[in-house]
XYZ file of C-alpha atoms in Angstrom:
618
model
C 8.504 10.173 29.821
C 7.830 6.334 29.835
C 4.304 5.804 28.251
C 2.183 3.073 28.187
C 0.177 2.052 25.888
C -3.341 2.128 26.272
C -4.995 -1.313 24.194
C -6.889 -1.325 21.417
C -9.742 -3.249 22.343
C -9.988 -1.233 25.075
C -10.570 1.900 23.216
C -12.636 0.971 21.028
C -14.444 -1.805 23.775
C -14.900 2.136 25.353
C -16.081 3.855 22.110
C -18.117 0.657 21.219
C -20.358 0.810 24.413
C -20.881 4.870 24.008
C -21.647 3.972 20.482
C -24.686 2.020 21.679
C -25.855 3.901 24.963
C -25.514 7.220 24.239
C -27.994 6.755 21.123
C -30.211 4.794 23.123
C -30.055 7.097 26.411
C -30.356 10.592 24.124
C -33.027 8.972 22.880
C -35.790 9.262 25.810
C -34.198 13.201 25.516
C -34.862 16.201 23.437
C -31.796 15.939 21.935
C -32.832 12.838 19.596
C -36.438 12.583 20.500
C -37.240 13.791 16.924
C -36.834 11.632 14.632
C -35.384 13.591 12.141
C -32.526 14.354 13.481
C -32.159 10.887 15.517
C -32.658 9.902 11.477
C -30.102 12.769 10.358
C -27.622 11.503 12.876
C -28.178 7.612 10.610
C -27.436 9.418 7.559
C -24.468 11.090 8.405
C -22.948 7.376 10.477
C -23.753 5.643 7.186
C -22.216 8.307 4.812
C -19.020 8.052 7.225
C -19.083 4.359 6.699
C -19.040 4.511 3.038
C -16.205 7.094 2.821
C -14.333 4.504 4.542
C -15.010 1.866 2.011
C -13.958 4.395 -0.653
C -10.940 5.937 1.404
C -9.708 1.659 1.782
C -9.415 1.536 -1.653
C -8.402 5.049 -3.013
C -6.594 6.444 0.029
C -3.919 3.306 1.088
C -4.515 0.991 -2.604
C -5.076 3.787 -4.826
C -7.459 2.238 -6.884
C -9.563 4.587 -7.309
C -13.662 4.623 -7.658
C -16.140 6.240 -9.478
C -19.834 4.027 -8.235
C -18.574 3.493 -4.776
C -22.318 4.237 -4.567
C -23.075 1.145 -6.422
C -21.941 -1.094 -4.636
C -24.125 0.323 -1.043
C -27.090 0.253 -3.554
C -26.163 -3.346 -4.144
C -25.973 -4.166 -0.580
C -29.068 -2.213 -0.674
C -31.347 -3.867 -2.660
C -29.821 -7.292 -2.109
C -29.879 -7.251 1.824
C -33.343 -5.226 2.013
C -34.758 -8.037 0.057
C -33.799 -11.434 1.923
C -34.755 -9.495 5.198
C -38.314 -8.473 3.401
C -40.620 -10.631 5.367
C -42.837 -11.646 1.366
C -38.969 -12.445 0.004
C -35.699 -14.239 1.887
C -37.629 -13.367 6.019
C -34.497 -13.621 7.427
C -32.370 -12.149 10.252
C -31.510 -8.758 9.722
C -27.470 -10.060 11.137
C -28.171 -12.354 7.795
C -29.137 -9.731 6.081
C -25.943 -7.536 6.856
C -24.202 -10.450 5.874
C -25.299 -11.540 2.734
C -25.006 -6.949 1.924
C -21.608 -7.332 2.344
C -21.083 -10.274 0.489
C -22.531 -8.750 -2.483
C -20.682 -5.727 -2.140
C -17.483 -7.315 -2.032
C -18.273 -9.682 -5.104
C -18.984 -7.567 -6.633
C -16.333 -5.685 -5.881
C -14.490 -8.563 -6.406
C -15.690 -7.664 -10.597
C -14.820 -4.489 -11.130
C -11.538 -4.857 -10.255
C -10.716 -7.385 -12.346
C -9.728 -4.094 -14.930
C -7.782 -2.693 -12.642
C -4.769 -5.580 -13.247
C -4.602 -4.036 -16.360
C -5.795 -0.431 -15.872
C -4.889 2.780 -13.893
C -5.635 6.300 -13.429
C -8.475 7.857 -15.939
C -8.870 4.143 -17.426
C -10.343 2.815 -14.423
C -12.365 6.055 -13.698
C -14.333 5.155 -16.793
C -14.404 1.675 -15.858
C -16.530 2.680 -12.309
C -18.297 5.141 -13.559
C -19.358 3.006 -16.428
C -20.448 0.961 -13.865
C -21.993 3.262 -11.982
C -23.850 3.771 -14.633
C -25.049 0.354 -15.486
C -26.505 -0.688 -12.302
C -28.212 2.911 -12.104
C -30.275 2.645 -15.221
C -30.382 -0.723 -15.208
C -29.640 -3.405 -12.899
C -31.288 -1.914 -9.510
C -34.482 -1.011 -11.953
C -35.052 -4.923 -12.463
C -38.715 -7.559 -11.545
C -36.623 -9.104 -8.616
C -35.395 -5.320 -7.321
C -39.255 -4.139 -7.113
C -38.702 -2.298 -10.296
C -39.354 1.594 -10.347
C -40.430 1.422 -6.772
C -37.919 0.095 -5.251
C -37.497 -2.840 -1.764
C -39.153 -2.087 0.678
C -37.257 -2.848 4.068
C -38.571 -4.143 7.448
C -37.029 -2.490 10.515
C -34.897 -4.680 13.011
C -35.843 -6.431 16.083
C -33.871 -6.974 19.368
C -35.375 -9.889 20.636
C -39.508 -9.390 19.674
C -38.466 -5.690 20.147
C -39.252 -3.420 16.732
C -36.214 -0.759 16.884
C -39.021 1.415 14.756
C -36.931 4.464 16.281
C -34.144 6.836 14.812
C -32.423 6.663 17.901
C -32.280 2.795 18.152
C -31.437 2.920 14.563
C -28.435 5.142 15.441
C -27.013 3.322 17.734
C -26.557 0.112 15.632
C -25.227 2.310 12.949
C -22.883 3.690 15.442
C -22.010 1.116 16.763
C -21.293 0.049 12.967
C -19.005 2.897 13.136
C -16.822 2.422 15.318
C -16.502 -1.653 14.195
C -15.905 -0.442 11.064
C -12.594 1.797 12.111
C -11.590 -1.234 14.134
C -11.398 -3.257 11.333
C -9.673 -0.087 9.503
C -7.034 0.255 12.254
C -5.567 -3.319 12.567
C -6.343 -3.168 8.550
C -3.325 0.292 8.939
C -1.577 -1.718 11.075
C -0.566 -5.219 9.709
C 0.344 -7.331 6.770
C -2.482 -6.341 4.665
C -2.067 -2.416 4.643
C 1.169 -2.157 3.607
C 0.557 -3.830 1.217
C -2.337 -2.087 -0.225
C 0.137 0.865 0.602
C 3.260 -0.692 -1.064
C 1.131 -0.730 -4.069
C -1.065 2.276 -4.386
C 3.251 3.872 -3.795
C 4.918 1.163 -6.602
C 3.577 -1.820 -8.391
C 7.209 -2.554 -9.346
C 8.288 -1.781 -5.034
C 5.824 -3.772 -4.034
C 7.178 -6.956 -5.613
C 10.032 -6.758 -4.462
C 9.187 -6.676 -1.307
C 7.088 -10.084 -1.872
C 4.035 -8.043 -2.797
C 1.471 -9.723 -5.328
C 0.111 -5.944 -6.800
C -2.658 -8.434 -8.561
C -3.733 -10.093 -5.587
C -4.020 -7.246 -3.153
C -5.915 -4.943 -4.818
C -8.451 -7.438 -5.191
C -8.459 -8.296 -1.870
C -8.929 -4.382 -1.848
C -11.536 -3.922 -3.990
C -13.408 -7.159 -2.042
C -13.136 -5.610 1.641
C -14.125 -1.967 0.317
C -16.965 -3.566 -1.478
C -17.898 -5.437 1.522
C -17.721 -2.405 4.185
C -20.320 -0.825 1.092
C -22.611 -3.425 0.350
C -23.124 -2.817 5.055
C -23.375 1.130 4.072
C -26.472 0.043 1.450
C -28.419 -1.844 4.041
C -28.022 0.214 7.490
C -29.212 3.240 4.556
C -32.422 1.391 3.154
C -33.234 -0.036 7.100
C -32.976 4.437 8.113
C -35.424 5.479 4.953
C -37.587 1.935 5.147
C -37.096 1.244 1.149
C -34.193 0.991 -1.230
C -34.617 2.801 -3.907
C -31.772 3.419 -6.828
C -31.802 6.957 -6.905
C -30.323 7.351 -4.264
C -27.192 5.364 -5.183
C -26.484 6.816 -8.497
C -23.599 8.044 -9.787
C -24.337 11.751 -8.695
C -24.469 10.345 -4.509
C -21.103 8.453 -5.698
C -19.135 11.677 -7.235
C -20.362 13.042 -3.881
C -18.717 10.677 -2.161
C -15.600 11.083 -3.990
C -15.820 15.119 -2.920
C -16.575 14.379 0.894
C -13.652 11.990 0.771
C -11.041 13.903 -1.100
C -11.970 16.729 1.342
C -10.976 14.709 4.574
C -7.971 13.616 2.350
C -6.597 10.438 0.625
C -5.891 7.826 3.761
C -6.924 9.665 6.178
C -9.528 7.754 8.529
C -10.333 10.794 10.875
C -10.349 13.558 7.994
C -13.099 11.188 5.729
C -15.271 10.573 9.807
C -14.513 15.054 9.763
C -15.686 16.252 6.569
C -18.758 13.445 6.291
C -19.505 15.206 9.616
C -19.922 18.668 7.710
C -21.263 17.498 4.626
C -24.149 16.081 6.669
C -24.401 19.241 9.398
C -23.988 21.977 5.849
C -27.456 21.058 4.191
C -29.166 22.403 7.315
C -27.036 24.378 8.866
C -27.939 26.438 4.464
C -31.606 25.163 5.509
C -32.119 28.402 7.343
C -31.570 30.691 4.960
C -32.900 28.418 1.942
C -35.207 25.973 0.388
C -34.347 22.339 1.546
C -33.675 21.999 -2.172
C -31.764 24.821 -3.254
C -29.772 24.376 0.139
C -29.162 20.172 -1.315
C -28.104 22.645 -4.114
C -25.751 24.945 -2.276
C -24.477 22.454 -0.337
C -23.151 20.346 -3.589
C -21.784 23.595 -5.356
C -19.606 24.011 -1.680
C -18.525 20.294 -1.842
C -17.296 21.090 -5.171
C -15.612 24.388 -4.752
C -13.391 23.032 -1.736
C -12.316 19.572 -3.756
C -10.808 22.038 -5.600
C -9.471 24.690 -3.854
C -7.927 20.573 -1.963
C -6.558 20.287 -5.112
C -5.047 22.694 -5.202
C -3.427 23.626 -1.674
C -2.771 20.836 -0.678
C -3.859 17.478 -2.499
C -3.781 15.516 1.046
C -6.557 17.292 2.535
C -7.613 17.832 5.700
C -5.208 15.134 7.164
C -2.681 15.544 5.532
C -2.832 19.898 6.170
C -3.048 19.033 9.534
C -0.773 17.305 9.579
C 1.971 19.520 7.999
C 0.761 21.900 10.465
C 1.665 19.212 13.074
C 4.947 18.973 11.009
C 6.336 23.081 11.147
C 5.049 23.304 15.007
C 7.179 20.751 15.899
C 9.767 21.372 13.678
C 9.984 24.777 15.798
C 9.946 23.091 18.565
C 12.877 21.334 17.527
C 15.030 22.164 15.126
C 16.509 18.760 15.734
C 12.788 16.897 14.456
C 14.240 17.985 11.171
C 17.977 17.858 11.041
C 19.263 14.959 9.565
C 22.685 12.737 10.468
C 24.831 13.055 7.788
C 27.023 10.020 7.884
C 26.314 6.231 6.503
C 25.081 4.045 9.611
C 25.911 0.377 10.150
C 23.368 -1.901 8.313
C 21.569 -4.320 9.935
C 22.497 -8.153 10.906
C 20.623 -11.009 9.490
C 18.771 -13.321 11.761
C 17.783 -16.561 10.077
C 14.339 -16.300 9.425
C 14.448 -18.860 6.725
C 16.038 -21.964 6.113
C 19.479 -21.308 3.958
C 18.623 -21.587 0.237
C 21.517 -24.939 -1.434
C 24.305 -24.158 -3.204
C 25.059 -26.622 -5.946
C 28.430 -28.379 -5.857
C 30.190 -26.129 -8.010
C 29.042 -23.314 -5.535
C 27.103 -20.903 -8.461
C 23.839 -19.608 -6.754
C 22.437 -17.018 -9.516
C 22.660 -18.831 -13.544
C 21.754 -17.046 -16.264
C 21.888 -18.959 -19.458
C 20.782 -16.973 -22.999
C 18.186 -14.527 -21.890
C 16.505 -12.269 -24.730
C 14.460 -9.867 -24.029
C 13.458 -7.724 -26.888
C 10.784 -3.850 -27.302
C 9.634 -4.239 -30.112
C 12.154 -4.027 -32.362
C 15.043 -3.451 -30.326
C 16.660 -6.032 -28.906
C 17.479 -4.946 -25.257
C 19.305 -8.227 -24.050
C 21.000 -10.839 -26.608
C 21.736 -14.598 -24.890
C 23.079 -13.003 -22.493
C 25.034 -15.501 -19.881
C 26.438 -15.216 -16.610
C 27.193 -16.900 -13.181
C 26.906 -15.378 -9.828
C 28.775 -17.963 -7.123
C 27.852 -18.335 -3.250
C 29.115 -15.607 -1.439
C 30.873 -12.818 -3.244
C 29.669 -10.014 -4.994
C 29.725 -9.702 -8.769
C 29.687 -6.321 -10.494
C 27.422 -6.189 -13.593
C 28.530 -2.819 -16.031
C 28.691 -1.934 -19.306
C 27.971 1.654 -20.924
C 24.211 3.412 -21.044
C 21.481 0.896 -23.399
C 23.913 -1.632 -22.801
C 20.601 -4.010 -21.563
C 22.361 -3.942 -17.953
C 19.600 -2.608 -16.087
C 16.372 -5.197 -18.009
C 18.703 -8.262 -17.538
C 18.585 -7.059 -14.047
C 13.822 -6.777 -14.032
C 14.780 -10.912 -15.538
C 16.523 -11.828 -12.751
C 14.633 -10.180 -10.024
C 11.026 -11.108 -12.222
C 9.826 -8.030 -13.430
C 10.738 -8.100 -16.338
C 9.447 -11.966 -18.790
C 12.074 -12.533 -21.050
C 11.372 -13.794 -24.861
C 13.465 -16.474 -24.605
C 16.255 -18.269 -22.361
C 16.632 -19.375 -17.975
C 17.332 -18.084 -14.918
C 17.896 -20.911 -12.122
C 18.993 -19.951 -8.562
C 20.495 -22.026 -6.086
C 19.207 -24.599 -9.206
C 16.191 -24.469 -9.302
C 14.228 -22.865 -12.520
C 12.215 -19.481 -11.491
C 12.346 -18.513 -15.654
C 8.461 -18.412 -14.972
C 8.103 -17.080 -11.039
C 6.248 -14.129 -10.190
C 8.834 -11.223 -8.264
C 7.080 -11.727 -5.301
C 7.221 -15.258 -5.123
C 11.532 -15.115 -6.309
C 11.269 -12.604 -3.204
C 9.654 -15.543 -0.785
C 12.377 -17.530 -2.002
C 14.944 -15.131 -1.467
C 15.989 -12.305 -3.756
C 15.914 -9.266 -2.750
C 16.478 -5.960 -4.392
C 16.447 -2.120 -4.537
C 15.976 -0.046 -7.305
C 18.203 2.967 -9.339
C 16.117 5.632 -8.002
C 14.467 4.459 -4.802
C 12.574 1.211 -4.449
C 10.818 2.910 -0.854
C 7.065 2.933 0.087
C 8.119 6.961 0.243
C 5.563 8.549 2.109
C 5.433 5.634 4.804
C 8.359 5.934 7.871
C 11.657 3.688 7.984
C 9.925 1.517 10.578
C 6.745 0.550 8.654
C 9.182 0.776 5.622
C 11.157 -2.200 7.359
C 7.677 -4.140 8.660
C 6.685 -3.647 4.267
C 10.172 -6.088 3.632
C 9.397 -8.572 6.117
C 6.076 -9.510 3.737
C 7.059 -12.668 2.408
C 7.658 -13.588 6.271
C 3.719 -12.782 8.083
C 1.804 -15.626 6.846
C -1.092 -15.071 8.876
C -4.657 -14.560 6.874
C -5.660 -11.052 5.855
C -9.293 -12.151 8.197
C -7.016 -12.331 10.829
C -4.821 -9.422 10.293
C -8.510 -7.824 9.934
C -9.412 -9.322 13.923
C -5.485 -9.170 15.255
C -6.615 -11.892 16.286
C -4.978 -15.970 15.777
C -1.515 -15.437 14.302
C -1.625 -11.973 13.380
C -0.054 -10.853 16.646
C 2.522 -12.904 17.412
C 4.076 -12.547 13.823
C 3.520 -9.128 13.712
C 5.150 -8.636 17.145
C 8.565 -11.019 16.075
C 8.249 -8.765 12.537
C 8.037 -5.141 14.864
C 11.051 -6.998 16.674
C 13.643 -7.495 13.610
C 12.588 -3.791 12.527
C 13.720 -2.375 16.006
C 16.914 -4.248 15.691
C 17.708 -3.012 12.550
C 17.001 0.379 13.156
C 18.846 0.431 15.885
C 21.736 -0.396 14.455
C 21.064 2.019 11.913
C 20.607 4.514 14.564
C 17.147 5.939 13.581
C 15.615 5.330 16.890
C 15.313 9.569 16.616
C 13.871 8.980 12.540
C 12.230 5.438 13.218
C 8.738 7.056 12.991
C 9.791 9.724 9.970
C 9.004 9.525 6.292
C 11.688 7.814 4.494
C 11.066 11.196 1.324
C 11.984 13.537 4.530
C 15.516 11.617 4.876
C 18.560 12.504 2.705
C 19.346 10.327 -0.536
C 22.166 7.995 1.399
C 20.083 7.712 4.379
C 17.060 6.778 2.097
C 19.381 4.470 0.368
C 20.907 2.646 2.994
C 17.583 2.704 4.598
C 16.460 0.650 1.566
C 19.510 -2.111 1.092
C 18.916 -2.796 4.575
C 15.035 -3.161 2.881
C 16.532 -5.850 1.559
C 18.496 -7.315 4.100
C 16.316 -7.709 6.627
C 14.379 -11.085 5.781
C 18.341 -12.747 4.942
C 17.603 -12.738 0.880
C 20.532 -15.393 -0.401
C 21.030 -12.759 -3.175
C 21.505 -8.818 -2.729
C 20.237 -7.137 -5.776
C 21.701 -3.236 -5.662
C 20.882 -1.414 -8.833
C 23.736 1.416 -8.493
C 23.436 1.920 -5.535
C 26.401 4.543 -5.610
C 24.178 7.119 -7.504
C 23.845 10.247 -6.060
C 26.527 10.096 -3.600
C 29.926 12.085 -2.265
C 33.093 10.793 -2.757
C 33.044 10.494 0.855
C 29.670 8.657 1.717
C 30.797 6.433 -1.757
C 33.862 5.091 0.247
C 31.386 4.345 3.362
C 29.287 2.498 1.142
C 31.794 -0.067 -0.140
C 32.758 -1.235 3.761
C 28.858 -1.928 4.094
C 28.806 -4.060 0.807
C 31.886 -5.845 1.177
C 30.593 -6.403 5.003
C 27.463 -8.374 3.326
C 29.689 -10.366 1.317
C 32.164 -11.122 4.566
C 29.685 -10.800 7.919
C 26.440 -11.118 6.145
C 27.579 -13.996 3.864
C 25.497 -12.909 1.198
C 25.658 -12.651 -2.513
C 25.197 -9.133 -4.142
C 24.603 -8.679 -7.536
C 25.274 -4.813 -8.374
C 24.709 -2.839 -10.802
C 27.633 0.126 -11.309
C 29.403 2.815 -12.968
C 31.266 3.523 -10.719
C 34.434 1.757 -11.592
C 36.935 2.984 -9.186
C 34.467 1.104 -6.110
C 33.076 -1.539 -8.818
C 36.905 -2.865 -8.696
C 36.971 -2.260 -4.736
C 34.755 -4.410 -3.995
C 34.015 -6.976 -7.023
C 34.579 -10.411 -6.948
C 33.869 -10.789 -10.732
C 33.067 -8.921 -13.390
C 30.351 -9.239 -16.319
C 30.541 -6.472 -18.762
C 27.685 -5.796 -21.731
C 27.439 -3.314 -24.556
C 24.353 -3.594 -26.546
C 22.605 -6.037 -24.719
C 25.441 -9.149 -25.150
C 27.236 -10.343 -21.994
C 31.252 -9.201 -23.443
C 33.365 -10.486 -21.376
C 33.311 -11.550 -17.135
C 35.938 -12.659 -14.788
C 38.154 -11.842 -11.831
C 38.416 -7.831 -12.314
C 41.900 -7.905 -12.947
C 41.212 -9.813 -15.776
C 38.554 -8.215 -17.688
C 40.145 -5.109 -17.442
C 43.355 -6.708 -19.433
C 41.800 -5.941 -22.524
C 42.391 -2.475 -23.929
C 39.022 -2.861 -26.067
C 36.611 -2.980 -22.305
C 39.157 -0.386 -20.967
C 38.838 1.958 -23.368
C 35.228 1.633 -24.988
C 33.113 0.735 -21.631
C 35.051 1.476 -19.149
C 36.513 4.532 -20.599
C 39.811 6.212 -21.354
C 40.271 8.072 -18.152
C 40.105 4.338 -16.201
C 44.180 4.594 -15.488
C 43.708 8.089 -14.240
C 40.428 7.469 -11.932
C 41.621 4.450 -10.483
C 45.552 5.776 -9.728
C 43.315 8.953 -8.022
């Protein structure tokens, strides 16, 4: 049965109308007539917005922050200051923009250490930021010192919105807008770039994603949403006080997001609702202060249980349960096609690069790389002609992978140059090289394995999606048409792979051989001139290697591309390669046609192995 997908804009339009209308309507009933109940609804909505801001950063981009509530506090203080009558006296809407800009700017600065720090070290930086903000910045005289900043209620026309039910309409409407923006982000190149950075920065760079740029974008977007939550919070309480945004509040926000499930907006909102209701439920048995302390203890216990049983939180447990139910209902759901599928055809999505008169596409000249006292690559030189397969071989530790990384841009050489299509690309980052037409795979499968086959094929097209982050967030301008074309290319590749049934299956659930083919398909989907494959046959059965050989030859013969491959399977190399380059101890020993290379006895014995003749005969 075919189901027509309900337009995203219609869903959020209806949600927005309900978010505005219900609190106002219920404000005339006993449900929200009580200011305390309406205020609780406001605070729950604001906490959900703050949680979504942290989820955007930590759940999508994998950048930890233990100081998120400090960004919320800065939005509250700065936004509150500019709308206060005796200070800025600006409209509430302008205050929201200022609060968002403040959060984005401060988060951008906070994100700079993330370009070099990860994990625990980044966590230390963010919690230090929270401490400094709470103890010094928010206590400045410009922010009212210890008294804080009085924040007026917003106006609708000439009418002040004095009732919390009216503010609840604003908060819930903002929550719906933030959820809509969050959905647009995750379904665009922005969200896929975040996911790639979280999975593996080298893989992200090979896909054309600049990790530094997208980390800073993630921090900025997260800070903007946090700033908006801050001004809403100060408006509900009518004042901005620094103790409401200290590092303890930041840690509580981390608990909420982790328990809900990093990377799941629904999980975060559900967890927020639970923790918002918990103190009131405990208030039936304890005093207000004791109920708050008990809620903190329960939150800490839930965090420990979550990390022990399912680190992906409530949402992750729900997805696992759904997969188990689906597997019981449809055994074919867990089955995997064991044969290697065809590779997708290459669409001409960018102009073909020029090739010199001698037909050389890639030239490596005197490249050297040193790791401390180890000379990993020593003045290595070789060339790869257009529309050929060149195999880079040699024993473990010969420097092949290091040289591969130099060509793809993941490693800067200490000396030497890399020329691609007549252009010196030695100083270009890997994302720029991907945009020029260099695609690569990795020895340990270079995919974002939590993403589906379809999402990986979309991620691989990152350099072709030339719309802005704002267009992505609004799903407007060039974004819809460009995304539609990218999804068509992904659908074509999936059809060629015969993966329609598994298009939305996470890559990590596929067999090793299938993952390898999906990785090669991702490298091909943008039509690169040079396809770099790092040990593509590793872990494959002999039968699968024979099929792989056919697929690699098709890249050259049918798709008209150039292949540079690292491979230890010498019979496979001799079967597919037009040229071979043999390395040892960082140096290029020899290169040329395979039959010429294997004519050197010392090469055969030392680098191809004594069993070469028997392997070749077999």
